[in-house]
Coordinates of C-alpha atoms and ligand atoms in Angstrom, one line a residue:
M119 CA 33.3 -17.0 3.3
K120 CA 31.3 -17.5 0.2
I121 CA 27.6 -18.2 0.8
L122 CA 25.0 -19.5 -1.6
V123 CA 21.5 -18.1 -0.9
T124 CA 18.7 -19.9 -2.6
G125 CA 15.5 -17.9 -3.1
G126 CA 17.6 -14.7 -2.5
A127 CA 15.4 -12.7 -4.9
G128 CA 12.3 -13.2 -2.7
F129 CA 11.1 -11.2 0.3
I130 CA 13.1 -12.7 3.2
G131 CA 15.9 -14.0 1.1
S132 CA 16.7 -10.6 -0.4
N133 CA 16.4 -9.0 3.1
F134 CA 18.9 -11.6 4.3
V135 CA 21.3 -10.8 1.4
R136 CA 21.2 -7.1 2.1
F137 CA 21.6 -7.8 5.9
I138 CA 24.7 -10.0 5.3
Y139 CA 26.1 -7.5 2.7
N140 CA 26.1 -4.8 5.4
E141 CA 27.0 -6.9 8.4
R142 CA 29.7 -9.1 6.9
P143 CA 31.6 -7.0 4.4
D144 CA 34.2 -9.7 3.9
W145 CA 31.7 -12.3 2.7
Y146 CA 30.9 -13.1 -0.9
I147 CA 27.2 -13.7 -1.7
N148 CA 25.9 -15.8 -4.6
V149 CA 22.1 -15.9 -5.1
L150 CA 20.4 -18.8 -6.9
D151 CA 16.7 -18.0 -7.7
S152 CA 14.4 -19.2 -10.5
L153 CA 12.5 -15.9 -10.4
T154 CA 8.9 -17.2 -10.0
Y155 CA 6.1 -14.6 -9.8
A156 CA 7.5 -14.0 -6.2
G157 CA 11.1 -13.3 -7.2
N158 CA 12.3 -9.9 -8.3
T159 CA 15.9 -8.9 -9.1
K160 CA 15.0 -5.3 -8.2
N161 CA 15.0 -6.5 -4.6
L162 CA 18.8 -6.8 -5.0
D163 CA 19.5 -3.6 -6.8
G164 CA 22.6 -1.7 -5.8
L165 CA 24.8 -4.6 -4.6
E166 CA 28.4 -4.4 -5.9
P167 CA 29.3 -7.1 -8.4
S168 CA 32.7 -7.6 -6.6
R169 CA 30.8 -8.9 -3.6
Y170 CA 27.7 -10.5 -5.1
S171 CA 26.5 -12.6 -8.1
F172 CA 23.2 -13.9 -9.3
I173 CA 22.3 -17.2 -11.0
K174 CA 18.8 -17.6 -12.5
G175 CA 18.2 -21.3 -11.9
D176 CA 15.8 -23.8 -10.3
I177 CA 16.8 -25.7 -7.2
C178 CA 15.0 -28.8 -8.7
D179 CA 17.6 -28.9 -11.5
E180 CA 20.3 -31.2 -10.2
A181 CA 23.2 -29.9 -12.4
T182 CA 22.4 -26.2 -11.6
I183 CA 22.3 -26.7 -7.8
D184 CA 25.2 -29.1 -7.8
A185 CA 27.5 -26.6 -9.6
A186 CA 26.4 -23.7 -7.3
V187 CA 26.9 -25.7 -4.1
A188 CA 30.3 -26.9 -5.3
D189 CA 31.4 -23.3 -5.6
C190 CA 30.5 -22.1 -2.0
D191 CA 31.3 -22.6 1.6
A192 CA 27.8 -22.7 3.0
V193 CA 24.2 -22.7 1.8
V194 CA 21.3 -20.8 3.2
H195 CA 18.1 -22.3 1.7
F196 CA 15.1 -19.9 1.5
A197 CA 13.8 -21.0 -2.0
A198 CA 10.2 -22.2 -1.7
E199 CA 6.6 -21.7 -2.8
T200 CA 5.3 -19.7 0.2
H201 CA 1.7 -18.6 -0.2
V202 CA -0.9 -20.7 1.7
D203 CA -3.8 -19.6 -0.5
N204 CA -1.9 -20.6 -3.7
S205 CA -1.1 -24.0 -2.1
V206 CA -4.8 -24.7 -1.5
H207 CA -5.6 -23.7 -5.1
N208 CA -2.7 -25.5 -6.8
P209 CA -0.5 -27.6 -4.6
R210 CA 1.8 -29.1 -7.3
P211 CA 4.5 -26.4 -7.4
F212 CA 4.7 -26.7 -3.6
V213 CA 5.6 -30.4 -3.8
D214 CA 8.2 -29.6 -6.5
S215 CA 10.0 -26.7 -5.0
N216 CA 9.6 -27.4 -1.3
I217 CA 10.1 -31.1 -1.3
V218 CA 12.0 -32.1 -4.5
G219 CA 13.9 -28.8 -4.5
T220 CA 15.1 -29.4 -0.9
F221 CA 16.0 -33.0 -1.7
Q222 CA 18.3 -31.7 -4.5
V223 CA 19.9 -29.1 -2.2
L224 CA 20.5 -31.9 0.4
E225 CA 22.1 -34.2 -2.2
A226 CA 24.4 -31.4 -3.4
V227 CA 25.5 -30.4 0.2
R228 CA 26.0 -34.1 0.9
K229 CA 28.2 -34.7 -2.2
H230 CA 30.3 -31.6 -1.6
N231 CA 30.3 -31.7 2.2
K232 CA 29.0 -28.1 2.7
R233 CA 27.3 -26.5 5.6
L234 CA 23.5 -26.0 5.2
H235 CA 21.0 -23.8 7.0
H236 CA 17.4 -24.7 6.1
I237 CA 14.7 -22.0 6.4
S238 CA 11.4 -23.3 7.6
T239 CA 8.2 -22.0 9.2
D240 CA 6.2 -22.3 12.4
E241 CA 3.3 -23.5 10.3
V242 CA 4.8 -27.1 10.3
Y243 CA 3.4 -27.4 13.9
G244 CA -0.2 -26.8 12.9
D245 CA -2.2 -24.3 14.9
L246 CA -2.9 -23.5 18.6
E247 CA -6.0 -22.6 20.6
P248 CA -5.8 -19.2 22.3
G249 CA -4.8 -20.6 25.7
D250 CA -2.3 -23.3 24.5
S251 CA 1.4 -23.0 25.2
K252 CA 3.5 -21.6 22.4
F253 CA 5.4 -23.8 19.9
N254 CA 8.9 -24.9 20.9
E255 CA 11.6 -27.1 19.4
K256 CA 9.9 -30.2 20.8
T257 CA 6.4 -29.5 19.5
P258 CA 5.2 -32.4 17.3
Y259 CA 4.7 -31.7 13.6
N260 CA 1.0 -31.3 12.6
P261 CA 0.8 -29.3 9.3
S262 CA -2.6 -28.4 7.9
S263 CA -2.2 -26.9 4.5
P264 CA -0.4 -28.1 1.3
Y265 CA 2.2 -25.3 2.0
S266 CA 2.9 -26.3 5.6
A267 CA 2.8 -30.1 4.7
T268 CA 5.5 -29.6 2.1
K269 CA 7.6 -27.4 4.4
A270 CA 7.2 -30.1 7.1
G271 CA 8.3 -32.7 4.5
S272 CA 11.4 -30.6 3.7
D273 CA 12.3 -30.4 7.4
H274 CA 12.0 -34.2 7.7
L275 CA 14.3 -34.6 4.7
V276 CA 16.9 -32.3 6.3
Q277 CA 16.6 -34.2 9.7
A278 CA 17.0 -37.5 7.8
W279 CA 20.1 -36.3 5.9
I280 CA 21.6 -35.1 9.2
R281 CA 21.1 -38.5 10.8
S282 CA 21.7 -40.8 7.9
F283 CA 24.5 -39.0 6.1
E284 CA 25.9 -36.6 8.7
V285 CA 25.1 -33.6 6.6
Q286 CA 26.2 -30.5 8.5
A287 CA 22.8 -28.8 8.7
T288 CA 20.7 -26.6 11.0
I289 CA 17.0 -25.7 10.7
S290 CA 15.1 -22.6 11.8
N291 CA 11.3 -22.3 12.1
C292 CA 10.2 -18.7 12.1
S293 CA 6.9 -17.0 12.6
N294 CA 5.1 -14.5 10.2
N295 CA 7.5 -12.0 8.7
Y296 CA 6.7 -8.4 7.7
G297 CA 8.7 -5.5 6.3
P298 CA 9.8 -4.0 2.9
Y299 CA 9.8 -6.1 -0.3
Q300 CA 7.0 -8.5 0.7
H301 CA 4.8 -9.5 -2.2
V302 CA 1.3 -7.8 -2.2
E303 CA -0.4 -11.2 -2.0
K304 CA 0.5 -11.4 1.7
F305 CA -1.6 -10.0 4.4
I306 CA 0.1 -6.8 5.5
P307 CA 1.2 -5.5 2.1
R308 CA -2.2 -6.4 0.6
Q309 CA -4.0 -4.2 3.2
I310 CA -1.5 -1.3 2.9
T311 CA -1.8 -1.3 -0.9
E312 CA -5.6 -1.8 -0.9
I313 CA -5.8 1.4 1.2
L314 CA -3.3 3.2 -1.1
E315 CA -5.5 2.3 -4.1
G316 CA -8.6 3.6 -2.3
R317 CA -10.2 0.3 -1.3
K318 CA -10.9 -1.3 2.1
P319 CA -8.7 -3.9 3.8
K320 CA -10.0 -7.4 3.6
L321 CA -10.2 -9.7 6.7
Y322 CA -10.7 -13.4 6.1
G323 CA -13.6 -14.8 8.2
N324 CA -14.1 -13.1 11.6
G325 CA -10.6 -11.7 11.8
Q326 CA -9.8 -13.4 15.1
N327 CA -7.0 -15.6 13.7
I328 CA -3.7 -14.8 15.5
R329 CA -0.2 -14.5 13.9
D330 CA 3.1 -13.9 15.7
W331 CA 4.7 -11.1 13.8
I332 CA 8.5 -10.5 13.4
H333 CA 10.3 -8.0 11.2
A334 CA 12.2 -9.7 8.4
E335 CA 15.5 -8.0 9.5
D336 CA 15.2 -9.8 12.9
H337 CA 14.6 -13.1 11.1
S338 CA 17.9 -12.3 9.1
S339 CA 19.9 -11.6 12.3
G340 CA 18.5 -14.9 13.8
V341 CA 19.7 -16.9 10.8
L342 CA 23.1 -15.3 10.9
A343 CA 23.4 -16.2 14.6
I344 CA 22.6 -19.8 13.8
L345 CA 25.0 -19.9 10.8
E346 CA 27.8 -18.6 12.9
K347 CA 27.1 -20.0 16.4
G348 CA 24.4 -22.7 16.0
K349 CA 25.1 -26.4 16.7
V350 CA 25.0 -28.6 13.7
G351 CA 22.0 -31.0 13.8
E352 CA 19.9 -28.6 15.9
T353 CA 16.6 -26.7 15.2
Y354 CA 16.0 -23.2 16.5
L355 CA 12.7 -21.4 16.6
I356 CA 12.8 -17.6 15.8
G357 CA 10.1 -15.3 17.0
A358 CA 9.7 -11.8 18.6
N359 CA 6.6 -12.1 20.9
G360 CA 4.4 -10.4 18.3
E361 CA 1.1 -12.1 18.7
K362 CA -1.8 -10.1 17.2
T363 CA -5.3 -10.9 15.8
N364 CA -5.7 -10.1 12.1
Q365 CA -8.3 -7.5 13.1
E366 CA -5.8 -5.8 15.4
V367 CA -3.3 -5.6 12.6
V368 CA -5.8 -4.1 10.2
E369 CA -7.0 -1.6 12.7
S370 CA -3.3 -0.6 13.4
I371 CA -2.7 -0.2 9.6
L372 CA -5.8 1.9 9.2
G373 CA -4.9 4.1 12.2
L374 CA -1.3 4.6 11.0
M375 CA -2.6 5.6 7.6
G376 CA -5.0 8.2 9.0
K377 CA -8.2 6.2 8.3
N378 CA -11.1 5.2 10.4
K379 CA -10.2 2.0 12.3
A380 CA -13.5 0.4 11.4
D381 CA -13.1 0.9 7.7
Y382 CA -12.4 -2.7 6.6
E383 CA -14.6 -5.5 5.2
H384 CA -14.9 -9.2 5.9
V385 CA -14.4 -11.6 3.0
N386 CA -14.7 -15.4 2.6
D387 CA -12.5 -17.3 4.9
R388 CA -9.5 -19.5 3.8
P389 CA -10.4 -23.2 3.8
G390 CA -8.7 -24.9 6.8
H391 CA -7.5 -21.5 8.1
D392 CA -5.1 -22.1 11.0
L393 CA -6.3 -20.3 14.2
R394 CA -3.2 -19.2 16.0
Y395 CA 0.6 -19.4 15.7
A396 CA 3.0 -18.4 18.6
I397 CA 6.7 -19.0 19.0
D398 CA 8.7 -19.6 22.2
S399 CA 12.1 -18.4 21.2
T400 CA 13.9 -19.1 24.5
K401 CA 16.5 -21.5 22.9
I402 CA 17.9 -19.1 20.3
R403 CA 17.9 -16.3 22.9
T404 CA 19.6 -18.2 25.7
E405 CA 22.0 -20.5 23.7
L406 CA 23.0 -18.0 20.9
G407 CA 22.4 -14.7 22.6
W408 CA 20.0 -13.5 19.8
Q409 CA 17.4 -10.9 20.3
P410 CA 15.1 -9.0 18.0
R411 CA 15.7 -5.3 17.3
Y412 CA 12.0 -4.5 16.4
T413 CA 10.3 -5.0 19.7
D414 CA 7.5 -2.5 19.0
F415 CA 5.3 -3.9 16.2
K416 CA 3.7 -0.5 15.5
D417 CA 7.1 1.1 14.8
G418 CA 8.0 -1.7 12.4
L419 CA 4.6 -1.4 10.8
A420 CA 4.9 2.4 10.4
Q421 CA 8.3 1.9 8.7
T422 CA 6.7 -0.8 6.4
I423 CA 3.8 1.5 5.5
D424 CA 6.2 4.3 4.6
W425 CA 8.2 1.9 2.4
Y426 CA 5.1 0.9 0.4
K427 CA 4.1 4.5 0.1
Q428 CA 7.5 5.4 -1.4
N429 CA 7.9 2.3 -3.6
E430 CA 4.7 2.2 -5.6
A431 CA 6.8 1.4 -8.8
W432 CA 7.9 -1.8 -7.1
W433 CA 4.5 -3.1 -6.1
K434 CA 2.1 -1.7 -8.7
P435 CA 3.1 -4.1 -11.5
Q436 CA 2.0 -7.1 -9.2
K437 CA -1.1 -5.6 -7.8
T438 CA -3.8 -5.9 -10.5
Q439 CA -2.9 -9.6 -11.2
T440 CA -2.8 -10.4 -7.5
E441 CA -6.3 -8.9 -6.9
A442 CA -7.7 -10.7 -10.0
K443 CA -6.6 -14.0 -8.4
Y444 CA -8.2 -13.0 -5.1
K445 CA -11.4 -12.1 -6.9
E446 CA -11.6 -15.6 -8.4
L447 CA -11.4 -17.0 -4.9
G448 CA -14.0 -14.6 -3.6
R449 CA -11.5 -13.0 -1.2
Ligands
NAD623 P1 8.8 -15.5 -1.3 O1 7.7 -16.2 -1.9 O2 8.8 -14.0 -1.2 O3 10.2 -15.8 -2.1 C1 10.5 -17.1 -2.5 C2 11.7 -17.0 -3.5 O4 12.1 -18.4 -3.8 C3 11.3 -16.3 -4.8 O5 12.4 -15.4 -5.1 C4 11.2 -17.4 -5.8 O6 11.5 -17.0 -7.1 C5 12.2 -18.4 -5.3 N1 11.9 -19.8 -5.7 C6 10.7 -20.5 -5.6 N2 10.8 -21.7 -6.1 C7 12.1 -21.8 -6.5 C8 12.8 -22.9 -7.1 N3 12.3 -24.1 -7.4 N4 14.1 -22.7 -7.5 C9 14.8 -21.5 -7.2 N5 14.1 -20.5 -6.6 C10 12.8 -20.6 -6.3 O7 9.0 -16.1 0.1 P2 9.5 -15.6 1.5 O8 8.3 -15.1 2.2 O9 10.6 -14.7 1.3 O10 9.9 -16.9 2.2 C11 11.3 -17.4 2.1 C12 11.4 -18.6 3.0 O11 11.1 -18.3 4.3 C13 10.6 -19.8 2.6 O12 11.3 -21.0 2.7 C14 9.4 -19.8 3.6 O13 8.8 -21.0 3.8 C15 10.1 -19.3 4.8 N6 9.3 -18.5 5.8 C16 8.5 -17.5 5.4 C17 7.8 -16.8 6.4 C18 7.0 -15.6 6.0 O14 6.3 -15.0 6.9 N7 7.0 -15.1 4.8 C19 7.8 -17.2 7.7 C20 8.6 -18.3 8.1 C21 9.4 -18.9 7.1
TDX624 O1 -6.3 -10.5 2.5 C1 -6.0 -11.3 3.5 N1 -6.8 -11.2 4.6 C2 -6.6 -12.0 5.7 O2 -7.3 -11.9 6.7 C3 -4.9 -12.2 3.5 C4 -3.9 -12.2 2.3 C5 -4.6 -12.9 4.7 N2 -5.5 -12.8 5.7 C6 -5.2 -13.6 6.9 C7 -4.8 -15.1 6.8 C8 -3.9 -15.3 7.9 O3 -4.6 -15.5 9.1 O4 -4.0 -13.0 7.5 C9 -3.1 -14.0 8.1 C10 -1.8 -13.9 7.4 O5 -2.0 -14.4 6.1 P1 -0.7 -14.6 5.0 O6 0.0 -13.3 4.9 O7 -1.3 -15.3 3.8 O8 0.2 -15.5 5.9 P2 0.1 -17.0 6.6 O9 -0.9 -17.8 5.9 O10 0.0 -16.8 8.1 O11 1.6 -17.6 6.2 C11 2.7 -16.7 6.3 O12 3.5 -16.9 7.5 C12 4.2 -18.1 7.6 C13 3.7 -16.9 5.1 O13 2.9 -16.7 3.9 C14 4.3 -18.2 5.1 O14 5.2 -18.4 4.0 C15 5.1 -18.4 6.4 O15 5.6 -19.7 6.5

């Protein structure tokens, strides 16, 4: 089995590559990544060239993606612009990579008749009020940000290519991931590294927004289950029952890092900030027998904090520029 992983130098993509490398020793992995600010080849250090190769290239480039898809058995498509705040500030790259890029991936798998798994997000469903039922595979799409609208657009393209051209594709929509190798622009790594640099964690608005946290390794095992056992044409939601308010997460990080739990500050809210996400993952659990390994969020969080403590050389180069961008936004 030779798989092509788009976006494999990013946070979840690289986690998936390492997961497959360990779990499926007879598979060959080819990564295609354009190395935006979010991609880093260091995320893939240590993989044997006999089992892995890397192409620096853009999924929007027809010739590049066509050649890479022709040369594999299956594609797992992670490549995307992923940060909601960036999408509110400058939406264009989101339309390019998430919509046009996914279109090019679909055209290539259609032409070469290859299996595709498309990685999406729970944000395509919009947000929930605290008492609402969790998202499931039948929840109507209702995206709110340029990020989630372009991810929703990419899902619709995949669904259309399945129906119109019988492309052999599956889709997964996962909740908020955390773990090693996540860019310091994202919530959890930002707060850990703020504390490590002697500053206070920063909560948007009142801190009562709820996210449903899953460890990136559990997301990877869910994707592998779908790739091997999923039914073509189907969508699967991946989640680990990890709902927490942002305030609870910041308090946990402060506590685990030996700080006063109240030692955070409130900053300007994100425009259009979604209130709550929550995943009902019954389908993947019952139909594919998948279950998460990290069932205790605090254990996973402690492991993640340790990783950032031990890998300052990995995150330091991104930190100053990231905080300068936040300063411009007043966050
Ligand atoms: P990330 O921003 O860390 O990584 C994205 C990767 O894609 C980077 O390596 C980047 O260089 C690459 N990339 C971007 N545009 C590209 C292009 N045009 N051509 C080739 N490569 C390109 O993102 P992530 O958090 O690892 O997310 C990966 C996927 O998972 C995305 O599709 C995202 O929507 C989805 N997802 C993320 C989360 C989350 O919590 N982070 C949750 C659910 C779903
Ligand atoms: O400094 C911060 N303070 C803060 O309170 C940051 C960076 C974020 N937040 C809040 C905003 C959100 O309510 O924390 C929550 C999580 O924020 P992000 O890490 O930006 O994630 P989110 O907007 O929820 O989107 C993430 O999960 C779904 C990923 O970035 C997406 O790619 C994925 O699809």
